[in-house]
Coordinates of C-alpha atoms and ligand atoms in Angstrom, one line a residue:
M158 CA -6.1 -4.7 41.2
R159 CA -4.1 -1.6 40.2
M160 CA -2.8 -0.9 37.0
L161 CA 0.5 0.9 38.6
D162 CA 1.4 -2.7 40.1
I163 CA 0.8 -3.8 36.2
I164 CA 3.0 -1.6 34.7
Q165 CA 5.8 -2.7 37.7
N166 CA 5.3 -6.2 36.7
K167 CA 5.9 -5.8 33.5
K168 CA 9.1 -3.2 34.0
H169 CA 10.6 -5.9 36.2
G170 CA 10.0 -8.6 33.1
M171 CA 7.4 -10.4 35.4
E172 CA 4.8 -12.9 33.5
L173 CA 1.3 -10.8 34.0
S174 CA -1.5 -12.9 34.9
A175 CA -4.7 -13.6 32.8
E176 CA -6.6 -11.5 35.3
E177 CA -4.0 -8.6 35.2
I178 CA -4.1 -8.8 31.4
D179 CA -7.9 -8.5 31.3
F180 CA -8.2 -5.7 33.8
F181 CA -5.5 -3.5 31.8
V182 CA -7.7 -4.6 28.5
Q183 CA -11.2 -4.4 29.9
G184 CA -10.6 -1.1 31.8
Y185 CA -8.8 0.8 28.8
T186 CA -11.5 0.0 26.2
K187 CA -14.2 1.3 28.8
G188 CA -12.2 4.7 29.5
E189 CA -11.5 3.5 33.1
I190 CA -7.8 3.5 32.6
P191 CA -6.2 6.6 31.2
D192 CA -3.7 7.0 28.3
Y193 CA -0.7 7.9 30.1
Q194 CA -0.9 4.1 32.1
A195 CA -1.6 2.2 29.0
S196 CA 1.3 4.0 27.3
A197 CA 3.8 2.7 30.5
L198 CA 2.6 -0.5 30.0
L199 CA 2.6 -0.8 26.2
M200 CA 6.2 0.5 26.7
A201 CA 7.0 -2.0 29.0
I202 CA 5.8 -4.9 26.6
W203 CA 7.7 -3.5 24.1
F204 CA 11.1 -3.8 26.1
K205 CA 10.4 -6.9 28.0
G206 CA 8.2 -8.9 25.6
M207 CA 5.5 -11.4 26.5
S208 CA 5.3 -15.0 26.8
E209 CA 3.0 -17.4 25.0
A210 CA 0.9 -17.5 27.8
E211 CA 0.6 -13.9 27.8
T212 CA 0.2 -13.3 24.2
A213 CA -2.9 -15.7 24.2
N214 CA -4.6 -14.2 27.1
L215 CA -4.0 -10.6 25.8
T216 CA -5.6 -11.8 22.9
K217 CA -8.6 -13.4 24.6
S218 CA -9.2 -10.4 26.5
M219 CA -9.1 -8.3 23.1
V220 CA -11.6 -10.9 21.9
N221 CA -13.9 -10.7 25.0
S222 CA -13.9 -6.6 24.6
G223 CA -16.3 -6.9 21.8
D224 CA -18.8 -8.8 19.4
T225 CA -17.8 -12.1 18.0
L226 CA -19.0 -13.8 15.0
D227 CA -21.1 -16.7 15.7
L228 CA -20.8 -19.5 12.7
S229 CA -22.4 -22.3 14.2
G230 CA -25.0 -22.1 12.2
I231 CA -22.6 -23.0 8.9
K232 CA -22.2 -26.8 9.0
G233 CA -18.7 -28.0 8.2
V234 CA -14.9 -26.5 9.0
K235 CA -15.0 -22.6 8.3
V236 CA -11.6 -21.6 6.9
D237 CA -10.3 -17.9 7.1
K238 CA -6.8 -16.2 6.0
H239 CA -5.1 -13.2 6.6
S240 CA -2.2 -11.4 5.1
T241 CA 0.1 -9.1 7.3
G242 CA -0.3 -6.3 4.8
G243 CA 0.7 -6.1 1.6
V244 CA 0.3 -3.8 -1.7
G245 CA -1.3 -5.2 -4.7
D246 CA -2.5 -8.2 -2.2
K247 CA -5.5 -9.5 -4.1
V248 CA -5.3 -12.7 -2.9
S249 CA -8.6 -13.0 -1.0
L250 CA -10.4 -12.2 -4.2
V251 CA -8.7 -15.2 -5.8
V252 CA -9.0 -17.7 -3.4
I253 CA -12.5 -17.3 -1.8
P254 CA -14.0 -18.9 -5.0
L255 CA -11.0 -21.5 -5.6
V256 CA -11.3 -22.8 -1.8
A257 CA -14.9 -22.9 -1.8
A258 CA -15.0 -24.7 -5.4
L259 CA -13.1 -27.4 -3.4
G260 CA -15.9 -27.9 -0.9
I261 CA -14.5 -25.8 2.0
K262 CA -16.5 -23.3 3.5
V263 CA -15.0 -19.7 3.6
A264 CA -16.8 -17.4 5.9
K265 CA -14.8 -14.1 5.1
M266 CA -15.1 -10.8 7.1
S267 CA -12.6 -8.0 5.7
G268 CA -11.7 -4.6 6.2
R269 CA -11.7 -1.6 3.8
G270 CA -8.2 -0.1 3.2
L271 CA -6.5 3.0 4.6
G272 CA -3.3 4.5 4.0
H273 CA -1.0 2.7 1.6
T274 CA -2.8 -0.9 1.4
G275 CA -6.1 -1.3 0.1
G276 CA -9.2 -3.4 1.7
T277 CA -10.9 -6.5 0.2
I278 CA -14.3 -4.4 0.4
D279 CA -13.0 -1.4 -1.3
K280 CA -12.1 -3.8 -4.4
L281 CA -15.2 -5.7 -4.4
G282 CA -16.9 -2.2 -4.3
S283 CA -15.8 -1.9 -8.2
I284 CA -18.4 -4.6 -9.5
P285 CA -21.7 -2.7 -9.8
G286 CA -24.3 -4.1 -7.2
F287 CA -21.7 -6.0 -5.3
N288 CA -23.2 -5.6 -1.5
T289 CA -20.9 -6.4 1.5
S290 CA -23.2 -4.8 4.0
I291 CA -25.5 -8.3 3.8
T292 CA -27.1 -9.4 7.2
M293 CA -25.5 -12.0 9.0
D294 CA -28.5 -14.5 8.5
Q295 CA -27.9 -13.7 4.8
F296 CA -24.3 -14.3 5.1
I297 CA -24.5 -17.5 7.0
S298 CA -27.3 -18.8 4.6
N299 CA -24.8 -17.8 1.8
V300 CA -21.9 -19.9 3.0
N301 CA -24.3 -23.0 3.8
S302 CA -25.4 -23.1 0.2
H303 CA -22.6 -21.7 -1.8
G304 CA -19.6 -22.2 0.5
M305 CA -18.6 -18.6 0.5
A306 CA -19.7 -15.3 1.3
I307 CA -18.0 -12.2 2.4
V308 CA -19.0 -9.1 4.5
G309 CA -17.7 -6.1 5.7
Q310 CA -16.4 -5.9 9.3
T311 CA -18.9 -5.0 11.9
A312 CA -18.0 -1.7 14.0
N313 CA -18.0 -3.2 17.2
L314 CA -15.3 -6.1 16.5
V315 CA -12.7 -6.1 18.9
P316 CA -12.7 -2.5 20.1
A317 CA -9.8 -2.7 22.1
D318 CA -7.4 -3.5 19.4
K319 CA -9.1 0.2 17.7
K320 CA -8.3 1.9 20.9
L321 CA -4.7 0.1 21.4
Y322 CA -3.9 0.4 18.1
A323 CA -4.4 4.1 18.0
L324 CA -1.9 4.3 21.0
R325 CA 0.7 2.4 19.8
D326 CA 0.3 4.7 16.4
V327 CA 1.3 7.6 18.5
T328 CA 3.7 6.0 21.3
A329 CA 6.5 4.1 18.9
T330 CA 4.7 0.5 20.0
V331 CA 3.8 -0.8 16.6
D332 CA 6.4 -3.0 15.8
S333 CA 6.6 -4.9 19.0
I334 CA 5.9 -8.9 18.0
P335 CA 3.3 -9.7 20.8
L336 CA 1.3 -6.9 20.1
I337 CA 1.1 -7.0 16.4
A338 CA 0.4 -10.6 16.8
S339 CA -2.3 -10.4 19.4
S340 CA -3.9 -7.5 17.4
I341 CA -4.2 -9.7 14.2
M342 CA -5.4 -12.6 15.6
S343 CA -7.7 -11.0 18.0
K344 CA -9.8 -9.8 14.8
K345 CA -9.7 -13.3 13.2
I346 CA -10.5 -15.0 16.4
A347 CA -13.3 -12.8 16.7
S348 CA -14.7 -13.7 13.3
G349 CA -15.5 -16.9 14.4
S350 CA -13.7 -19.4 11.6
D351 CA -12.3 -22.5 12.9
A352 CA -9.0 -22.7 10.8
I353 CA -6.9 -19.4 9.5
V354 CA -4.4 -19.6 7.1
L355 CA -1.8 -16.5 7.6
D356 CA 0.3 -14.9 4.9
V357 CA 3.0 -13.3 6.6
K358 CA 5.1 -10.7 4.1
V359 CA 8.6 -10.5 4.2
G360 CA 10.7 -7.5 2.6
S361 CA 11.4 -3.9 1.8
G362 CA 7.4 -3.6 1.2
A363 CA 6.3 -5.4 4.5
F364 CA 6.3 -4.9 8.4
M365 CA 8.6 -7.5 8.7
K366 CA 11.7 -6.8 6.8
T367 CA 13.9 -9.9 7.4
I368 CA 13.0 -13.4 7.4
E369 CA 14.0 -14.3 11.0
D370 CA 11.6 -11.5 12.4
A371 CA 8.7 -12.9 9.6
R372 CA 9.2 -15.9 11.4
T373 CA 9.1 -14.7 15.1
L374 CA 5.7 -13.2 14.4
A375 CA 4.2 -16.3 12.3
R376 CA 5.2 -18.2 15.5
A377 CA 3.9 -15.9 18.0
M378 CA 0.3 -16.1 15.7
V379 CA 0.7 -19.7 15.2
G380 CA 0.9 -20.3 19.1
I381 CA -2.1 -18.1 19.5
G382 CA -4.0 -19.8 17.2
N383 CA -3.6 -23.1 18.5
N384 CA -3.9 -21.8 22.5
L385 CA -7.5 -20.7 21.6
G386 CA -8.3 -23.8 19.8
R387 CA -8.2 -22.7 15.9
R388 CA -5.5 -24.4 13.5
T389 CA -3.3 -21.8 12.4
I390 CA -0.8 -22.0 9.4
A391 CA 1.4 -19.4 8.3
I392 CA 3.1 -18.8 4.9
L393 CA 6.1 -16.4 4.5
S394 CA 5.9 -14.6 1.3
N395 CA 8.2 -12.2 -0.6
M396 CA 7.0 -8.9 -0.5
D397 CA 10.1 -6.8 -2.1
E398 CA 7.7 -5.6 -4.7
P399 CA 3.9 -5.5 -5.0
L400 CA 2.1 -8.7 -5.7
G401 CA 1.2 -9.3 -9.3
S402 CA 0.9 -6.2 -11.5
E403 CA -2.0 -4.4 -10.7
I404 CA -2.6 -1.9 -7.6
G405 CA -6.2 0.0 -7.0
N406 CA -9.7 -1.4 -7.0
A407 CA -11.1 -1.9 -10.6
N408 CA -7.5 -2.8 -11.7
E409 CA -7.1 -5.7 -8.7
V410 CA -10.4 -7.2 -9.6
R411 CA -9.5 -7.7 -13.2
E412 CA -6.1 -9.0 -11.9
A413 CA -7.6 -11.6 -9.8
I414 CA -10.1 -13.0 -12.8
L415 CA -6.5 -13.2 -14.8
T416 CA -5.3 -15.5 -11.9
L417 CA -8.4 -17.5 -12.1
K418 CA -7.7 -18.0 -15.4
G419 CA -3.9 -18.6 -14.7
E420 CA -2.7 -15.5 -17.0
A421 CA -1.4 -13.1 -14.3
E422 CA 2.1 -12.4 -13.2
K423 CA 3.8 -15.9 -11.5
D424 CA 3.9 -14.2 -8.0
L425 CA 0.7 -13.7 -7.6
I426 CA -0.4 -17.5 -8.9
N427 CA 2.1 -18.8 -6.8
V428 CA 1.1 -17.2 -3.7
A429 CA -2.3 -17.6 -4.2
C430 CA -2.3 -21.1 -5.0
A431 CA -0.5 -21.9 -2.2
I432 CA -2.7 -20.3 0.2
A433 CA -5.9 -22.0 -1.5
A434 CA -3.9 -25.5 -0.7
Q435 CA -3.1 -24.6 2.7
M436 CA -6.7 -23.4 3.0
A437 CA -7.8 -26.9 1.7
V438 CA -5.7 -28.9 3.9
A439 CA -7.0 -26.4 6.9
G440 CA -10.3 -27.5 6.0
G441 CA -10.1 -31.2 5.6
A442 CA -10.7 -31.4 2.0
F443 CA -6.9 -32.6 1.6
T444 CA -4.3 -34.0 3.9
D445 CA -1.2 -33.4 1.4
V446 CA -0.4 -30.2 0.3
S447 CA 0.9 -30.7 -2.9
E448 CA -2.5 -33.2 -3.9
A449 CA -4.3 -29.7 -2.7
E450 CA -2.4 -27.7 -5.1
K451 CA -2.8 -30.2 -7.9
A452 CA -6.8 -29.6 -7.6
V453 CA -6.2 -25.7 -7.3
M454 CA -4.4 -26.1 -10.7
E455 CA -6.9 -28.2 -12.4
L456 CA -9.6 -25.7 -11.3
I457 CA -7.7 -22.8 -12.9
T458 CA -6.5 -24.9 -16.1
S459 CA -10.3 -26.0 -16.8
G460 CA -11.4 -22.7 -16.7
K461 CA -13.9 -23.6 -13.8
A462 CA -12.3 -21.3 -11.2
V463 CA -13.7 -18.3 -12.8
D464 CA -17.2 -19.6 -12.8
F465 CA -17.0 -19.9 -8.8
L466 CA -15.9 -16.2 -8.7
A467 CA -19.0 -15.1 -10.9
E468 CA -21.3 -17.4 -8.8
L469 CA -19.5 -15.1 -5.8
V470 CA -20.6 -12.0 -7.4
E471 CA -24.0 -13.1 -8.4
I472 CA -25.1 -14.4 -4.6
Q473 CA -24.1 -11.1 -3.0
G474 CA -25.9 -9.0 -6.0
G475 CA -23.3 -7.9 -8.1
D476 CA -23.1 -7.8 -12.0
K477 CA -21.5 -11.1 -13.0
R478 CA -21.1 -9.9 -16.9
V479 CA -18.0 -7.9 -15.4
I480 CA -16.5 -11.3 -14.5
Y481 CA -16.6 -12.3 -18.2
D482 CA -16.2 -9.1 -19.6
P483 CA -13.6 -7.4 -17.3
E484 CA -13.9 -4.1 -19.9
L485 CA -17.2 -3.2 -18.1
L486 CA -15.3 -2.0 -14.6
P487 CA -14.7 1.1 -14.2
K488 CA -12.1 3.3 -16.2
A489 CA -10.3 6.2 -15.3
G490 CA -9.9 9.4 -17.5
F491 CA -6.1 10.2 -17.3
V492 CA -3.4 7.5 -18.2
I493 CA 0.2 8.5 -17.2
P494 CA 2.9 6.5 -18.4
V495 CA 6.1 6.5 -15.9
V496 CA 9.3 6.3 -17.5
S497 CA 12.5 5.2 -16.2
E498 CA 15.5 7.9 -16.0
K499 CA 18.3 5.4 -16.2
E500 CA 19.2 1.7 -17.3
G501 CA 19.6 -1.0 -15.4
Y502 CA 17.6 -3.8 -13.9
V503 CA 14.5 -3.0 -11.3
H504 CA 16.1 -4.2 -7.8
S505 CA 12.8 -3.6 -5.9
I506 CA 9.6 -1.6 -5.8
M507 CA 9.0 0.0 -2.8
A508 CA 5.3 -1.1 -1.8
E509 CA 5.0 1.9 0.4
E510 CA 5.5 4.0 -2.1
I511 CA 3.5 2.4 -4.8
G512 CA 0.6 2.4 -2.5
T513 CA 0.6 5.9 -1.5
A514 CA 0.7 6.8 -5.4
A515 CA -1.9 5.1 -5.9
M516 CA -3.7 6.6 -2.9
L517 CA -2.7 10.0 -4.0
L518 CA -4.7 8.9 -7.6
G519 CA -7.4 8.4 -5.6
A520 CA -7.5 4.4 -5.2
G521 CA -7.0 4.8 -1.4
R522 CA -7.9 6.7 1.4
E523 CA -5.9 9.4 3.6
T524 CA -8.2 9.7 5.9
K525 CA -11.2 7.0 7.2
E526 CA -13.7 9.5 5.8
D527 CA -12.2 9.8 2.4
E528 CA -14.7 8.1 -0.6
V529 CA -12.3 5.5 -2.7
D530 CA -12.3 6.2 -7.0
H531 CA -12.4 2.9 -8.1
S532 CA -11.0 3.1 -11.4
A533 CA -7.8 4.9 -9.7
G534 CA -4.8 2.3 -10.0
I535 CA -1.5 1.8 -11.1
T536 CA -0.1 -0.8 -13.5
L537 CA 3.2 -2.4 -13.3
K538 CA 4.8 -2.9 -16.8
K539 CA 8.1 -3.6 -15.0
K540 CA 8.5 -6.2 -12.1
V541 CA 11.6 -7.2 -10.0
G542 CA 14.8 -8.6 -12.1
D543 CA 13.2 -6.8 -15.4
R544 CA 15.8 -5.3 -17.6
V545 CA 15.3 -1.5 -18.5
E546 CA 16.4 1.0 -20.7
K547 CA 16.4 4.9 -20.4
G548 CA 12.6 5.8 -21.5
D549 CA 11.0 2.3 -21.1
V550 CA 7.9 2.6 -19.0
L551 CA 8.0 1.4 -15.4
C552 CA 4.4 1.3 -14.9
I553 CA 0.9 3.2 -15.8
L554 CA -0.7 5.6 -13.8
M555 CA -4.6 6.1 -13.8
T556 CA -6.6 8.7 -12.3
N557 CA -9.6 11.2 -12.5
R558 CA -7.6 13.6 -10.7
E559 CA -6.0 16.5 -12.9
N560 CA -3.1 17.0 -10.5
H561 CA -1.0 13.9 -10.5
D562 CA 2.5 15.6 -9.8
A563 CA 2.9 13.8 -6.2
A564 CA 1.7 10.5 -7.5
L565 CA 4.5 10.8 -10.3
S566 CA 7.4 11.3 -8.0
K567 CA 6.3 8.8 -5.7
A568 CA 5.8 6.4 -8.4
H569 CA 9.5 7.3 -9.4
E570 CA 10.9 6.8 -5.9
A571 CA 9.4 3.5 -5.4
Y572 CA 11.2 2.1 -8.3
V573 CA 14.9 1.4 -7.3
V574 CA 16.9 0.5 -10.8
T575 CA 20.4 -0.7 -9.9
E576 CA 23.2 -1.8 -12.3
V577 CA 23.2 -5.6 -11.4
P578 CA 20.6 -8.0 -11.7
P579 CA 19.1 -8.6 -7.9
D580 CA 19.2 -12.1 -6.4
K581 CA 16.1 -14.2 -7.0
V582 CA 14.2 -14.6 -4.2
P583 CA 11.7 -17.5 -4.0
Y584 CA 7.5 -16.6 -3.7
I585 CA 6.9 -19.0 -0.7
L586 CA 9.9 -18.4 2.0
D587 CA 8.5 -20.7 4.4
V588 CA 5.5 -22.5 6.1
I589 CA 4.9 -22.5 9.6
G590 CA 2.3 -24.6 11.7
Ligands
URA245 N1 -2.0 -5.4 11.7 C1 -2.6 -5.2 12.6 O1 -4.0 -5.8 12.3 N2 -2.1 -5.1 13.6 C2 -1.1 -4.7 13.9 O2 -0.6 -4.4 14.8 C3 -0.2 -4.7 12.6 C4 -0.9 -4.9 11.8

């Protein structure tokens, strides 16, 4: 088999065989296929697309390029969730205890954040003692006895994706539906759960700017999941602004606790409850999503949901007192209000800009080697649709860095204030699967 012929076939819009795809993925991962040939194939895929069978085969080959998690030691259906990337997205912190409380097993492998998006592992790092580097035996034992556990992503999970993503990044081939879908799903499949609930973000702050593109991506991912024997459901949720009102690690833990008490912003409560309910159905605890949503709300209103988060913290070595007293979470030295320079209505809050502002304050990483400052972050005081007067506080920056000018100007850029209020957009736009 020759790489040249595979590129030719795709260039002419032909369907690649499973063998051709595997030859490319394994060869490129091992360094036997050069970047220039891989780049040519990626660009041909960008132009000609891939069929459902090709996309599933690409995903399967990517999964086989590295380690896979064997969760067979966990009894019952294991359910995972994934978000296509959002700023202020602390939904995992909320749904893991909620779903475990409903009797479903959640064995979650999560990543660290890079650039303008935060990672769940970094958020949990703001809880003193919380250990996300537990052994696989401990991970499986925690899921079996408490219904939940979370661990950092192993280094050799889907190495093909690491190499291909880096190449896509510099060859203008990131925004290809089959490439995005296989990249996301390969990591989910390798993480071993039986069922997957996907949160596909739509809007100014998301990868997918339109509902049509988001539906196409969601269908591609659901198709892969089902093809590879995993029950997969996708929720499409609005991302014209960050989710909730907190961005940053300790900030988001604080807001996750509020969500579990039913006291957070409505967008966050709605999206978290919708995802938890879909996970409960995918795991077989309910047949009806509205029944599952009712059970989720009951956990919140009864106050029991917070206890399950405290249990997760405790079993992973963390100090559970912070869950009942969030004042114990780390706090930054500087608190800087960002005020509106004009009056009107908040039309959108550009998630990428606000995420970059948070990163510049120390909450995120510019490079993989950077340390995060768990106390740095942003609290949004105005959300989309809110009326603002000149001089009103739009958001508050928290940092330990003395120079915060760049973050301040990014936060200003993030807020789009217009004379007329924006149209109301529902939090959940569609469900596919
Ligand atoms: N997230 C991923 O993991 N991969 C992509 O290609 C895009 C978003």
